[in-house]
Amino acid sequence: MPRYALKIEYDGTPFSGWQRQKDHPSVQAAIETALRRIDPAVPSIAAAGRTDAGVHAFGQVAQADMSREWVPFRLAGAVNFHLKPLPVAVVAVARVNDDWHARFSAVERRYLFRLLNRRAPAALQAGKVWQVSAPLELEAMQEAARHLLGLHDFTTFRASECQADSPVRTLDQLDIERVETPMGPEFQFHVRARSFLHNQVRSFVGSLERVGAGAWSPDDLRHALEARDRAACGPVCPPHGLYLAEAIYPTDPFAETSA
């Protein structure tokens, strides 16, 4: 069966996450249903990352094995037709080798977290950003974030139900920038690593917000990391500001193909 890589964007609001669930809507099930309307023999698909309920994506990547060859842009169009009216879209398709795997071939994942910092309710951005009304100090958050870079035991910053074999991960990037937008100032957190623990990014951002608000010092975040204790983590921020931004592969399968 020829294998195709699908680059996908979605609004995670109506879904219980990426992964298929028996009694709840998921992004995976939505895409598999659309694929099987054009090819009933399509097996289950795999993805670069299993986003949680309410988490969005503009760079999710999945693989689909079809029973016949497709012109990539025609496959994208057919799948998108059957995804309507769900807030899910295939933005690029590429033919890949049979041993290519959306999850295991990826060498890095990148996430974006958006925090809107204003008092007025987010009428247009509701469900797409985490809104914090109190002023935040960028430099303090940046200083604290540096303590998280590199190889660490991230027990403090993973969900108690995380099923990973080890809490040890290498964090390659955690950059924070303040961006002026027409809707108000945003703090954008750019996070990059080969792999992540369950709720790791949201735990980082929730704790860094405490630093930005002055409730914690940058050293308090370092002490939380060194505690290797989930109880030392700050509040876990809500999912709706988080986006799976990109999955990186040794060779970009979409370099010359788009929907």
Coordinates of N, CA, C and O in Angstrom, one line a residue, residues 111-186:
Y111 N 6.5 23.3 19.6 CA 5.3 23.8 20.0 C 5.3 25.3 20.2 O 6.3 25.9 20.5
L112 N 4.1 25.9 20.0 CA 3.9 27.4 20.3 C 2.8 27.5 21.4 O 1.8 26.8 21.2
F113 N 3.1 28.3 22.4 CA 2.0 28.6 23.4 C 1.8 30.1 23.3 O 2.7 30.9 23.4
R114 N 0.5 30.5 23.2 CA 0.1 31.9 23.1 C -0.6 32.4 24.4 O -1.6 31.8 24.7
L115 N -0.1 33.4 25.0 CA -0.7 34.0 26.2 C -1.0 35.4 25.9 O -0.1 36.2 25.6
L116 N -2.3 35.7 25.9 CA -2.8 37.1 25.7 C -2.8 37.8 27.0 O -3.4 37.4 28.0
N117 N -2.1 39.0 27.1 CA -1.9 39.7 28.3 C -2.7 41.0 28.3 O -2.2 42.1 27.9
R118 N -4.0 41.0 28.6 CA -4.9 42.2 28.6 C -6.0 41.9 29.5 O -6.4 40.8 29.9
R119 N -6.7 43.0 29.9 CA -7.8 42.9 30.8 C -9.1 42.6 30.1 O -9.9 41.8 30.6
A120 N -9.4 43.2 29.0 CA -10.7 43.0 28.3 C -10.8 41.6 27.8 O -9.8 40.9 27.4
P121 N -12.0 41.0 27.9 CA -12.2 39.6 27.4 C -11.8 39.4 26.0 O -11.9 40.3 25.2
A122 N -11.3 38.3 25.7 CA -10.8 38.0 24.3 C -11.9 37.5 23.4 O -12.2 36.4 23.2
A123 N -12.6 38.5 22.9 CA -13.8 38.2 22.1 C -13.5 37.4 20.8 O -14.2 36.5 20.5
L124 N -12.4 37.8 20.2 CA -12.1 37.1 18.9 C -11.1 36.0 19.1 O -11.0 35.1 18.3
Q125 N -10.3 36.0 20.2 CA -9.3 35.0 20.4 C -9.7 34.0 21.4 O -8.9 33.1 21.8
A126 N -10.9 34.0 21.9 CA -11.4 33.1 22.9 C -11.2 31.6 22.4 O -11.6 31.3 21.2
G127 N -10.6 30.8 23.2 CA -10.4 29.4 22.8 C -9.1 29.2 22.0 O -8.8 28.1 21.7
K128 N -8.4 30.3 21.7 CA -7.2 30.2 20.9 C -6.0 30.7 21.7 O -4.8 30.5 21.3
V129 N -6.2 31.4 22.8 CA -5.1 31.9 23.7 C -5.5 31.7 25.1 O -6.6 31.5 25.5
W130 N -4.4 31.6 26.0 CA -4.7 31.7 27.4 C -4.6 33.2 27.8 O -3.6 33.9 27.5
Q131 N -5.6 33.7 28.4 CA -5.7 35.1 28.8 C -5.3 35.3 30.2 O -5.8 34.7 31.1
V132 N -4.3 36.2 30.4 CA -3.9 36.6 31.8 C -4.0 38.1 31.8 O -3.4 38.8 31.0
S133 N -4.7 38.7 32.8 CA -4.9 40.1 32.9 C -3.8 40.9 33.6 O -3.5 42.0 33.2
A134 N -3.1 40.2 34.6 CA -2.1 40.9 35.3 C -0.8 41.1 34.5 O -0.5 40.2 33.7
P135 N -0.1 42.2 34.6 CA 1.1 42.4 33.9 C 2.1 41.3 34.2 O 2.2 40.8 35.3
L136 N 2.9 41.0 33.1 CA 4.0 40.0 33.3 C 5.3 40.6 32.9 O 5.4 41.4 32.0
E137 N 6.4 40.1 33.6 CA 7.7 40.6 33.4 C 8.5 39.6 32.5 O 8.8 38.5 32.9
L138 N 8.7 40.1 31.3 CA 9.4 39.2 30.3 C 10.8 38.7 30.7 O 11.1 37.5 30.6
E139 N 11.6 39.7 31.2 CA 13.0 39.3 31.5 C 13.1 38.2 32.6 O 13.9 37.3 32.5
A140 N 12.2 38.3 33.6 CA 12.2 37.3 34.6 C 11.8 35.9 34.1 O 12.4 34.9 34.5
M141 N 10.8 35.9 33.2 CA 10.5 34.6 32.6 C 11.6 34.0 31.7 O 11.8 32.8 31.8
Q142 N 12.2 34.9 31.0 CA 13.3 34.5 30.1 C 14.5 33.9 31.0 O 15.1 32.9 30.7
E143 N 14.8 34.6 32.1 CA 15.8 34.1 33.0 C 15.5 32.7 33.6 O 16.3 31.8 33.6
A144 N 14.2 32.6 34.0 CA 13.8 31.3 34.6 C 13.8 30.2 33.5 O 14.2 29.1 33.8
A145 N 13.4 30.5 32.3 CA 13.3 29.5 31.3 C 14.7 28.9 31.0 O 14.8 27.7 30.6
R146 N 15.8 29.6 31.2 CA 17.1 29.1 30.9 C 17.4 27.9 31.8 O 18.3 27.1 31.5
H147 N 16.8 27.9 33.0 CA 17.1 26.8 33.9 C 16.6 25.4 33.4 O 17.0 24.4 33.8
L148 N 15.6 25.5 32.5 CA 15.0 24.3 32.0 C 15.7 23.7 30.8 O 15.4 22.6 30.4
L149 N 16.6 24.5 30.1 CA 17.2 24.0 28.9 C 18.2 22.9 29.2 O 18.8 22.8 30.3
G150 N 18.4 21.9 28.3 CA 19.3 20.9 28.4 C 18.7 19.6 28.9 O 17.4 19.4 28.9
L151 N 19.5 18.7 29.4 CA 19.1 17.3 29.8 C 18.7 17.4 31.3 O 19.6 17.8 32.1
H152 N 17.5 17.0 31.6 CA 17.0 17.0 33.0 C 16.0 15.9 33.3 O 15.4 15.4 32.4
D153 N 15.9 15.6 34.6 CA 14.8 14.8 35.0 C 13.6 15.8 35.2 O 13.6 16.6 36.1
F154 N 12.6 15.7 34.4 CA 11.4 16.6 34.4 C 10.2 16.1 35.1 O 9.1 16.4 34.8
T155 N 10.5 15.3 36.2 CA 9.3 14.8 37.0 C 8.4 15.8 37.4 O 7.2 15.7 37.4
T156 N 8.9 17.0 37.8 CA 8.1 18.1 38.3 C 7.1 18.6 37.3 O 6.0 19.0 37.6
F157 N 7.5 18.5 36.0 CA 6.7 19.1 34.9 C 6.1 18.1 34.0 O 5.8 18.4 32.9
R158 N 5.7 16.9 34.6 CA 4.9 16.0 33.8 C 3.7 15.5 34.6 O 3.7 15.5 35.8
A159 N 2.6 15.2 33.9 CA 1.4 14.8 34.5 C 1.6 13.5 35.3 O 2.4 12.7 34.9
S160 N 0.8 13.4 36.4 CA 1.0 12.2 37.2 C 0.6 10.9 36.4 O 1.1 9.9 36.7
E161 N -0.3 11.1 35.4 CA -0.7 9.9 34.6 C 0.2 9.7 33.4 O -0.1 8.8 32.6
C162 N 1.3 10.4 33.3 CA 2.2 10.3 32.1 C 2.7 8.9 32.1 O 3.2 8.3 33.1
Q163 N 2.7 8.3 30.9 CA 3.0 6.9 30.7 C 4.5 6.7 30.1 O 4.8 5.6 29.8
A164 N 5.2 7.7 30.0 CA 6.6 7.6 29.5 C 7.4 6.8 30.4 O 7.3 6.8 31.7
D165 N 8.3 6.0 29.9 CA 9.2 5.1 30.7 C 10.1 5.9 31.6 O 10.5 5.4 32.6
S166 N 10.5 7.1 31.1 CA 11.5 7.9 31.9 C 11.1 9.4 31.9 O 10.6 9.8 30.8
P167 N 11.3 10.1 33.0 CA 11.1 11.5 33.0 C 12.2 12.4 32.4 O 12.1 13.6 32.4
V168 N 13.3 11.7 32.0 CA 14.5 12.4 31.5 C 14.3 12.8 30.0 O 14.0 11.9 29.2
R169 N 14.4 14.1 29.8 CA 14.3 14.6 28.4 C 15.4 15.7 28.2 O 15.9 16.3 29.2
T170 N 15.6 16.0 27.0 CA 16.5 17.1 26.6 C 15.6 18.2 26.0 O 15.0 18.0 25.0
L171 N 15.6 19.4 26.6 CA 14.9 20.5 26.1 C 15.9 21.4 25.3 O 16.8 21.9 25.9
D172 N 15.6 21.5 24.0 CA 16.5 22.3 23.1 C 16.3 23.8 23.0 O 17.2 24.6 22.8
Q173 N 15.0 24.2 23.2 CA 14.7 25.6 23.1 C 13.5 25.9 24.0 O 12.5 25.1 24.1
L174 N 13.5 27.0 24.7 CA 12.3 27.6 25.4 C 12.5 29.1 25.3 O 13.1 29.7 26.2
D175 N 12.1 29.7 24.2 CA 12.3 31.1 24.0 C 10.9 31.8 24.2 O 9.9 31.3 23.8
I176 N 11.0 33.0 24.9 CA 9.7 33.7 25.1 C 9.9 35.1 24.5 O 10.9 35.8 24.7
E177 N 8.9 35.5 23.8 CA 8.9 36.9 23.2 C 7.6 37.6 23.4 O 6.5 36.9 23.5
R178 N 7.6 38.9 23.6 CA 6.4 39.7 23.7 C 6.1 40.3 22.3 O 6.9 41.0 21.7
V179 N 4.9 40.0 21.8 CA 4.5 40.4 20.5 C 3.3 41.3 20.6 O 2.3 40.9 21.2
E180 N 3.4 42.5 20.0 CA 2.3 43.4 19.9 C 1.4 43.0 18.8 O 1.8 42.9 17.6
T181 N 0.1 42.7 19.1 CA -0.9 42.3 18.1 C -2.0 43.2 18.1 O -2.2 44.0 19.0
P182 N -2.9 43.3 17.0 CA -4.0 44.2 17.1 C -5.0 43.9 18.2 O -5.7 44.8 18.6
M183 N -4.9 42.7 18.8 CA -5.8 42.3 19.9 C -5.2 42.6 21.2 O -5.8 42.4 22.3
G184 N -3.9 43.0 21.2 CA -3.2 43.2 22.5 C -1.9 42.5 22.5 O -1.6 41.7 21.7
P185 N -1.1 42.7 23.6 CA 0.2 42.0 23.7 C 0.1 40.6 24.0 O -0.8 40.1 24.8
E186 N 0.9 39.8 23.3 CA 0.9 38.3 23.5 C 2.3 38.0 24.0 O 3.3 38.5 23.4

